[in-house]
Short mmCIF file of C-alpha atoms and ligand atoms in Angstrom, two decimals:
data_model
loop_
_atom_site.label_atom_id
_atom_site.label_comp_id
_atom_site.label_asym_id
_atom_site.label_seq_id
_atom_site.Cartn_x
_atom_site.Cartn_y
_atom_site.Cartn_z
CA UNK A 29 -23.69 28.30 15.91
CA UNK A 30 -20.53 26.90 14.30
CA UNK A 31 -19.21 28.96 11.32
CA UNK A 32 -18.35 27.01 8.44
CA UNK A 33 -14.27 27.27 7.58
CA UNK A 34 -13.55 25.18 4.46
CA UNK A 35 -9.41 24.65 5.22
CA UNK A 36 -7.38 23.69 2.17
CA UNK A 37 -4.70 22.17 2.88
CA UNK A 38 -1.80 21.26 0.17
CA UNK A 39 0.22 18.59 -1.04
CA UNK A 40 3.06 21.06 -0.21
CA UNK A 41 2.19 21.51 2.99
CA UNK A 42 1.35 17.63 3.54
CA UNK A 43 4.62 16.87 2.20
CA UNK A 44 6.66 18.56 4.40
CA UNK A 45 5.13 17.34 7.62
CA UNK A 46 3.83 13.53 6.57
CA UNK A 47 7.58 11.64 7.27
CA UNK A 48 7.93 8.05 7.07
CA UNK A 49 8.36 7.06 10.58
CA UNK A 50 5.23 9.33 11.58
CA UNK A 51 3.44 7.58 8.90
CA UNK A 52 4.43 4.00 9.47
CA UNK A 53 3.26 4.73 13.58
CA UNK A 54 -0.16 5.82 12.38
CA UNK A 55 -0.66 3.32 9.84
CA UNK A 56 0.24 0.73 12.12
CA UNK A 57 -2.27 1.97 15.06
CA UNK A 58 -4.90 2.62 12.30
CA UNK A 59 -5.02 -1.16 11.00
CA UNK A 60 -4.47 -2.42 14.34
CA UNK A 61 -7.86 -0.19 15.92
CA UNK A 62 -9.43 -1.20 11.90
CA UNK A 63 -9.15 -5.11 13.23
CA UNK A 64 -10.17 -4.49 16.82
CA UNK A 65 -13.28 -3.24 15.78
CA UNK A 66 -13.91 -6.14 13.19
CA UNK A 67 -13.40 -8.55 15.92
CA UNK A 68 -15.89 -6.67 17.86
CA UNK A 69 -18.45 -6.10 15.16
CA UNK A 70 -22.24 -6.02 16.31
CA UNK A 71 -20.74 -5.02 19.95
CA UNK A 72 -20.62 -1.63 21.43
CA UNK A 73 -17.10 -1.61 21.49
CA UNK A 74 -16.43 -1.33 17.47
CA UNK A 75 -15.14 1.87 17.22
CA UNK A 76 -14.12 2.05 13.37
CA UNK A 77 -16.88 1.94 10.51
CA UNK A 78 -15.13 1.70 7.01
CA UNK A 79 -16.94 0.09 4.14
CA UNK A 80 -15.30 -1.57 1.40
CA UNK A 81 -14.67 1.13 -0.97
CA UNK A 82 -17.43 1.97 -3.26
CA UNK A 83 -15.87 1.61 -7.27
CA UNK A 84 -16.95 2.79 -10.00
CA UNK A 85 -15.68 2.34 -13.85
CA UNK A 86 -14.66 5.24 -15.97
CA UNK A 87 -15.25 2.90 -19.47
CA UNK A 88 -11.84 1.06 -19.75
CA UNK A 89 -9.93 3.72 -19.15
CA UNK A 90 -9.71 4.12 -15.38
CA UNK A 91 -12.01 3.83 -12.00
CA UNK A 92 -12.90 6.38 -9.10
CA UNK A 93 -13.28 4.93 -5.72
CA UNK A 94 -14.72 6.59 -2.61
CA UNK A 95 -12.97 5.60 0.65
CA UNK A 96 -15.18 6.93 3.73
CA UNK A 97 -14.07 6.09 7.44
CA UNK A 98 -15.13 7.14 11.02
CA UNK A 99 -13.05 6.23 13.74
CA UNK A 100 -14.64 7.10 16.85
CA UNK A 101 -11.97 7.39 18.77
CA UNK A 102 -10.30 10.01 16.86
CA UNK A 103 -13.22 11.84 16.51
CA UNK A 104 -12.48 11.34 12.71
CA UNK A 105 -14.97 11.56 9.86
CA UNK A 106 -13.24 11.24 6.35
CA UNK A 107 -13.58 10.42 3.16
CA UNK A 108 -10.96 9.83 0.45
CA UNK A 109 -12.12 10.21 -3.27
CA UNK A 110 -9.31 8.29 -5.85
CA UNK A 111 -9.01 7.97 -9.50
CA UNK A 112 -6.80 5.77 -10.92
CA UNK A 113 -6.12 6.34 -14.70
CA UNK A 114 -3.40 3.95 -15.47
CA UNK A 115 -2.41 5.05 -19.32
CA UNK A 116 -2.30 8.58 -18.13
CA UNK A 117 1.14 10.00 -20.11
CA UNK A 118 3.14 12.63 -18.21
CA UNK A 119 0.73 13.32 -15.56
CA UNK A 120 0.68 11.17 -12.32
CA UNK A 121 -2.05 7.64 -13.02
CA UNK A 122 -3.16 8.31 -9.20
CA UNK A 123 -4.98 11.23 -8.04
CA UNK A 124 -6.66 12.24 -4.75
CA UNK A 125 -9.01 14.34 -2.43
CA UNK A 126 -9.88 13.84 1.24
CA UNK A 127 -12.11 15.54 3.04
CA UNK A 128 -12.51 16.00 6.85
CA UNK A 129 -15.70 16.34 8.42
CA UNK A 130 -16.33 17.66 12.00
CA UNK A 131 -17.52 13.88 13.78
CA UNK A 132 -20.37 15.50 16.15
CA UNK A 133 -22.02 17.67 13.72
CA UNK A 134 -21.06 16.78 9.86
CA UNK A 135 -19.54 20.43 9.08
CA UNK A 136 -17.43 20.15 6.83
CA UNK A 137 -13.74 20.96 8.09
CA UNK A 138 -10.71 20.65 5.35
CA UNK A 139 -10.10 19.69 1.79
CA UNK A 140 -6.99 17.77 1.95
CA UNK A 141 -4.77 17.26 -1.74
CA UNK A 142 -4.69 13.24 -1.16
CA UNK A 143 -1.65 12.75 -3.65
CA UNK A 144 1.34 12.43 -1.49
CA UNK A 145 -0.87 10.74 1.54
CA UNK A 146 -1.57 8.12 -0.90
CA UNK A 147 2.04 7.62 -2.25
CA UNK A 148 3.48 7.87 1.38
CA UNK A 149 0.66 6.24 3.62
CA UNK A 150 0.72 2.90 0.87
CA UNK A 151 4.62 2.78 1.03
CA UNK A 152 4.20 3.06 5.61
CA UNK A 153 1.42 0.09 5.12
CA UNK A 154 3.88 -2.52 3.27
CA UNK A 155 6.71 -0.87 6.08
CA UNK A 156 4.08 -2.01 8.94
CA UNK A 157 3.50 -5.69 7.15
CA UNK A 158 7.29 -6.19 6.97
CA UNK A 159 8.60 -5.26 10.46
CA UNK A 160 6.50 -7.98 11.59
CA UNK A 161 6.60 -10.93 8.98
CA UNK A 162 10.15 -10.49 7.65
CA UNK A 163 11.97 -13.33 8.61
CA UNK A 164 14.97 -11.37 10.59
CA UNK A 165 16.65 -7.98 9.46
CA UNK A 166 15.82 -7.59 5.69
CA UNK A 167 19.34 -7.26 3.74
CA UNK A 168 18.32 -7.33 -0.37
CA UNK A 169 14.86 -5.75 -1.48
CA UNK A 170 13.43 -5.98 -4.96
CA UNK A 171 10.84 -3.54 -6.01
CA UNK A 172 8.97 -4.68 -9.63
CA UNK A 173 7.90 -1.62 -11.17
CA UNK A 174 9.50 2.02 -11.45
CA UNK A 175 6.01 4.25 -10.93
CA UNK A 176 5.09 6.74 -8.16
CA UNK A 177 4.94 3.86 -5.42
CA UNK A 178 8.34 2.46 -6.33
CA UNK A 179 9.90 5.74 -5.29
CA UNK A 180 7.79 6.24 -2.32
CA UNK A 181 8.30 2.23 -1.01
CA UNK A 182 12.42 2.90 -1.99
CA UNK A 183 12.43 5.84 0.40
CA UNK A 184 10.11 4.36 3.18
CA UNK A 185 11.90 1.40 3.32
CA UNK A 186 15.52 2.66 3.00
CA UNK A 187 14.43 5.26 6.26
CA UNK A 188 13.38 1.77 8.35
CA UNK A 189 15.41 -0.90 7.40
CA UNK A 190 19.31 -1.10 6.79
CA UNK A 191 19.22 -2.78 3.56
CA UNK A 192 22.51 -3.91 1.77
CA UNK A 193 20.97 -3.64 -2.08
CA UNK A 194 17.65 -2.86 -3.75
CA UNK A 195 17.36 -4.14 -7.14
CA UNK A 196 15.03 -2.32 -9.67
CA UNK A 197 13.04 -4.01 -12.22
CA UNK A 198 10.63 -2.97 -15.26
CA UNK A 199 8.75 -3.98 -17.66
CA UNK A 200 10.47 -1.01 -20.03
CA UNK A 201 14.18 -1.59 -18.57
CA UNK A 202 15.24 1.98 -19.49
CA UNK A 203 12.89 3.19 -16.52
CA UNK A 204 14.60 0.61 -13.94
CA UNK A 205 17.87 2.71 -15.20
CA UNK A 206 16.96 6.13 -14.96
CA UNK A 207 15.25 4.98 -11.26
CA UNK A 208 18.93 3.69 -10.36
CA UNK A 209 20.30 7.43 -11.73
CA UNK A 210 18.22 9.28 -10.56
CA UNK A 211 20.17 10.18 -7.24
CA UNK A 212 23.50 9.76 -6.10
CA UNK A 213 22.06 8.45 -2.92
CA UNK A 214 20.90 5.68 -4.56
CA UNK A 215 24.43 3.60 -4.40
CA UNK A 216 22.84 0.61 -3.32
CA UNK A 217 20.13 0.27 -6.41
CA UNK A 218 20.94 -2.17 -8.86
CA UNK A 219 18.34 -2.03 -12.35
CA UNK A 220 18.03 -5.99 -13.29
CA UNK A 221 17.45 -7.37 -16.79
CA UNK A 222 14.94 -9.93 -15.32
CA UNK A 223 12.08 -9.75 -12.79
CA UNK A 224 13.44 -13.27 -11.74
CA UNK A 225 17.28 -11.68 -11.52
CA UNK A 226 15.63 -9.49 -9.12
CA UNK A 227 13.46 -11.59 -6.49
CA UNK A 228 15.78 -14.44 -6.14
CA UNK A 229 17.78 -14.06 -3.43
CA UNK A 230 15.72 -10.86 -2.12
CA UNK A 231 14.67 -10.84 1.73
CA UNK A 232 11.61 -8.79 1.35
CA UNK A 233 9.80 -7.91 -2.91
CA UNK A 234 7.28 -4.99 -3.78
CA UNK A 235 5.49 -5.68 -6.41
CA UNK A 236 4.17 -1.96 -7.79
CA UNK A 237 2.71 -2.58 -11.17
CA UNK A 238 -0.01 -1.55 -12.95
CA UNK A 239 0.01 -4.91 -14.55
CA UNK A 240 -3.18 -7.35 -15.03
CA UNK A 241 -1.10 -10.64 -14.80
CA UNK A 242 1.91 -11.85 -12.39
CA UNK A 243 4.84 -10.93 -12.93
CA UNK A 244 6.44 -12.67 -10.00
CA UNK A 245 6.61 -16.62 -9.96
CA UNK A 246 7.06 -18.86 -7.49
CA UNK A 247 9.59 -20.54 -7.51
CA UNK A 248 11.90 -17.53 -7.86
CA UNK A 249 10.85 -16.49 -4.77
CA UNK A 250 13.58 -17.32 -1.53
CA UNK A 251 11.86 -19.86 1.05
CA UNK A 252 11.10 -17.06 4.08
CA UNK A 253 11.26 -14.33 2.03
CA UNK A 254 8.51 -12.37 2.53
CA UNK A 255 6.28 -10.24 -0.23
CA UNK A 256 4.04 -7.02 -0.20
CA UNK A 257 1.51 -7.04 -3.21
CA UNK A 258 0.63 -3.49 -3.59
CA UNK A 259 -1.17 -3.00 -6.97
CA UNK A 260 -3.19 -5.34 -8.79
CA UNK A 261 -6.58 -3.62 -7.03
CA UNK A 262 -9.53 -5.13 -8.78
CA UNK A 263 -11.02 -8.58 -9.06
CA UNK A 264 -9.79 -8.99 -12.62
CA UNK A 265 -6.50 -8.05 -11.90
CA UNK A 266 -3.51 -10.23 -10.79
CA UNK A 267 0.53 -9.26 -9.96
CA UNK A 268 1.46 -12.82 -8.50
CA UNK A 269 1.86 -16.23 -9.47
CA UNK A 270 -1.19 -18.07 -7.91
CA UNK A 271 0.39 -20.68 -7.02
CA UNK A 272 2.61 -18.28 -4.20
CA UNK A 273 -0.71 -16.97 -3.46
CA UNK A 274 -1.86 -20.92 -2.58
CA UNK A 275 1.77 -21.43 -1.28
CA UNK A 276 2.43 -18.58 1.12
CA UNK A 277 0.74 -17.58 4.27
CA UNK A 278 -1.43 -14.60 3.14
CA UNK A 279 -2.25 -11.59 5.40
CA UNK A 280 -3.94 -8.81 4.16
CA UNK A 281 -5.23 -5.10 5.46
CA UNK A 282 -8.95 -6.36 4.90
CA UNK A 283 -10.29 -9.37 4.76
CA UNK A 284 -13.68 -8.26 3.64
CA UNK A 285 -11.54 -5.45 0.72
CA UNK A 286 -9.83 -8.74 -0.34
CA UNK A 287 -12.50 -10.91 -0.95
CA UNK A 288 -14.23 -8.62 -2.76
CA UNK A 289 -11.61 -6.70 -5.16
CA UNK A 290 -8.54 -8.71 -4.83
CA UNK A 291 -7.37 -10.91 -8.35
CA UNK A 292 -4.48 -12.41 -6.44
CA UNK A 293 -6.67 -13.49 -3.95
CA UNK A 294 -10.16 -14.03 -5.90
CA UNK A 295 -8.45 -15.83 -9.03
CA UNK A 296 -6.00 -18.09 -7.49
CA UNK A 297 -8.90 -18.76 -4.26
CA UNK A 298 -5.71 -18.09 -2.06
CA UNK A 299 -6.67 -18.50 1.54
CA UNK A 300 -6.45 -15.44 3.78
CA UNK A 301 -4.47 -16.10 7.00
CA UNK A 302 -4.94 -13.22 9.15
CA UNK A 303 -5.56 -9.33 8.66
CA UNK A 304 -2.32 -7.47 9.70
CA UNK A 305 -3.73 -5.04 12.20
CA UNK A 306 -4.63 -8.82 13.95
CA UNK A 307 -0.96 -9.41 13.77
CA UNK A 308 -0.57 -5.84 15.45
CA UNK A 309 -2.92 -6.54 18.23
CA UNK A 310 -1.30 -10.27 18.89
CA UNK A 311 -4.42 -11.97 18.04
CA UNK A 312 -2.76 -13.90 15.28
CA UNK A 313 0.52 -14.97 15.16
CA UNK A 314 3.23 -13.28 12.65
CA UNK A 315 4.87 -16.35 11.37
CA UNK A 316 7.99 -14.46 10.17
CA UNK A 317 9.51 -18.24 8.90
CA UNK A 318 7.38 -19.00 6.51
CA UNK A 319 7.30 -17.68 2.98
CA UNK A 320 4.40 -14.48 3.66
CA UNK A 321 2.60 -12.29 1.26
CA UNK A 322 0.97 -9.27 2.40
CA UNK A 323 -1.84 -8.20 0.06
CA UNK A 324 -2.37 -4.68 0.28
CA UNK A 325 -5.35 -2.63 -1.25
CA UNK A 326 -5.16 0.68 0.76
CA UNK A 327 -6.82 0.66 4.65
CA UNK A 328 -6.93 4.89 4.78
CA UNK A 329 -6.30 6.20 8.31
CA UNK A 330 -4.15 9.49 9.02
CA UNK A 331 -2.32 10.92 11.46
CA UNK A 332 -4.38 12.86 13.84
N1 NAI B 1 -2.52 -0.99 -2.23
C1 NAI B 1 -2.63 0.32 -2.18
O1 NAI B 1 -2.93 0.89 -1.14
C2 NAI B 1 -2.34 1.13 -3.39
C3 NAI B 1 -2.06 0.49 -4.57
N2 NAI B 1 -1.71 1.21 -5.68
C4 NAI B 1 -1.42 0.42 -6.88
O2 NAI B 1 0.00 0.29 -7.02
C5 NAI B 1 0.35 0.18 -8.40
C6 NAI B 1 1.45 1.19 -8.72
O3 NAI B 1 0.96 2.51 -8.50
P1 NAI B 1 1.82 3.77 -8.99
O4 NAI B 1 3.26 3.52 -8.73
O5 NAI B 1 1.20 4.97 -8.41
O6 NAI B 1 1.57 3.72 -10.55
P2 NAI B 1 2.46 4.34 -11.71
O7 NAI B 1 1.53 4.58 -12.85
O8 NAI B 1 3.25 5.49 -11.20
O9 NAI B 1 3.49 3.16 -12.07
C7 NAI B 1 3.05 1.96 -12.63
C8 NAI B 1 4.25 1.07 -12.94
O10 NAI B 1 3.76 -0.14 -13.52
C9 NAI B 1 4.50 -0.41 -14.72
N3 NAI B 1 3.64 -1.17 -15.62
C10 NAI B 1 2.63 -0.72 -16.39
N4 NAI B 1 2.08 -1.74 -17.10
C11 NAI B 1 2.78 -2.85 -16.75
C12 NAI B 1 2.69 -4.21 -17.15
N5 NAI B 1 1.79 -4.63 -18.02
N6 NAI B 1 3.57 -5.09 -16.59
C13 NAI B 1 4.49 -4.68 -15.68
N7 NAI B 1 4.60 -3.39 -15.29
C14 NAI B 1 3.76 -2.50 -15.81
C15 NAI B 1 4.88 0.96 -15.25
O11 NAI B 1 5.98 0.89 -16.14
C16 NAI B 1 5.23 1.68 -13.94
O12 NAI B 1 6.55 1.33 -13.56
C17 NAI B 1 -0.94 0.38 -9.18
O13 NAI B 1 -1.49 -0.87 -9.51
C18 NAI B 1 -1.85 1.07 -8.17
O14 NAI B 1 -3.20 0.93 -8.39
C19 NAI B 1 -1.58 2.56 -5.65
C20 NAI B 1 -1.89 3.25 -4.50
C21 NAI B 1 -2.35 2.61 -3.30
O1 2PC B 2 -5.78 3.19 -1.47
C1 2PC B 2 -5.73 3.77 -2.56
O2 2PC B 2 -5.69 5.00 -2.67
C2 2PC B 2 -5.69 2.96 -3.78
N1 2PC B 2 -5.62 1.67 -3.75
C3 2PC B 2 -5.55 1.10 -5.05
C4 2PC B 2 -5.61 2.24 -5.97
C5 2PC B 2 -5.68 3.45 -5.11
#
């Protein structure tokens, strides 16, 4: 009979063995196999079941969703659990369990702290949408907001890409400084006054608010460029201009986690070009010319 073994494993321990590169791999298989199986739903050959996330409201002040998967392949049986408190003071606004279950026989196997996966695997996910729809090598990024997933989408993308400038904007401008300061290494930041100052002439924007409304327009936005939409999670919540979201050719990392608790996508009745793991497996075509927006939500697959 199999002994039950409750693992804990820590965000220390995550942290020093999660890197970028083994992230953005995973991520990358995981939304391509996430597709696949869409594709081949109703057939034998789906091979990834993973509802749209179940939600529910803490009053006004935050949500907890629940994020299960089972990828048959892997042999993986998870579930994420997520709060999101966004007026939290001093304390992170994001925090997270997973726990592994053993796929032939439900055991329970780990308790994983889901912090850093979540800050890391979100940051690998807009990595995976840009190698394929930036239009060429990615000089000049802008990230709009100075939270948790600014610094974890500064460090994932200055680990793939060689970019010549990233330039920091927030709402509360002394943040966009202190995220410039904060490290010698981080020469090539700029803080901007405007969010305008910093999207014009950027390659590739990362819009990591916690706002309700847009706070990119369109027409600041470079023809090609291309844009990952990262917060903004819930159907009454927007972070870009609608009329990019009508403009651009829109991918997403679900269709079906779009339609139901996307605002950029709901509110401006943007239409939905292509999932990105269907970029991945070349069933839709990355068209890196155009002016893209990738509208992430947070597909959960790790590294096996
Ligand atoms: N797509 C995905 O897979 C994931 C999305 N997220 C979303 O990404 C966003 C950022 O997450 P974190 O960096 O962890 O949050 P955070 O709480 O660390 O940072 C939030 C940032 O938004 C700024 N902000 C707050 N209110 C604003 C407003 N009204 N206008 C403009 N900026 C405002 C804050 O100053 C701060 O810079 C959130 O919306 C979060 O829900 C987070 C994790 C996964
Ligand atoms: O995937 C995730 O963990 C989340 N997506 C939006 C808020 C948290």
């Amino acid at each position: 009979m199999e002994q039950k073994s409750l693992e804990f494993i820590s965000a220390e321990k995550i942290g020093s063995v999660l890197t970028y590169k083994l992230l953005v791999d995973a991520v990358e298989r995981g939304l391509g196999l996430f597709s696949q199986s869409k594709a081949g739903q109703g057939a034998a050959t789906s091979t990834v079941d993973q509802p749209v996330r179940t939600v529910v409201n803490v009053s006004s002040k935050g949500f907890l969703g629940c994020m299960p998967v089972y990828v048959e392949a892997d042999e993986l049986l998870v579930t994420k659990l997520v709060t999101f408190f966004p007026k939290n003071k001093n304390i992170p606004s994001h925090h997270a369990v997973i726990v592994v279950f053993h796929a032939n026989t439900g055991v329970p196997r780990a308790l994983l702290d889901g912090e850093i996966i979540t800050t890391r695997r979100t940051a690998a996910a807009s990595v995976v949408a840009t190698k394929y729809l930036a239009n060429g090598n990615p000089k000049i990024l802008a990230i709009l907001g100075c939270g948790v997933q600014a610094e974890s989408h500064y460090e994932a993308f200055s680990e793939t890409f060689h970019l010549e400038q990233v330039r920091i904007w927030n709402h509360t401008p002394e943040r966009a400084k202190e995220f410039v300061k904060k490290s010698e290494h981080r020469h090539n930041c700029v803080a901007c006054d405007s969010a305008e100052e910093a999207v014009k002439e950027a390659d590739v924007v990362v819009t990591v608010t916690s706002s309700s409304t847009p706070v990119v327009k369109a027409q600041w936005i470079k023809p090609g460029a291309h844009l990952n939409g990262v917060g903004a999670c819930r159907p009454d919540m927007a972070e870009i201009d609608p009329a990019l979201m009508k403009s651009a050719v829109v991918y997403v990392d679900s269709r079906e986690g779009a339609l139901k608790e996307s605002g950029d996508i709901l509110l401006s009745k943007a239409e939905i070009y292509a999932e990105i793991g269907e970029v991945v497996n070349g069933t839709k075509t990355a068209l890196r010319d155009k002016t893209t927006v990738f509208k992430s939500l947070g597909e959960m697959f790790l590294p096996q």
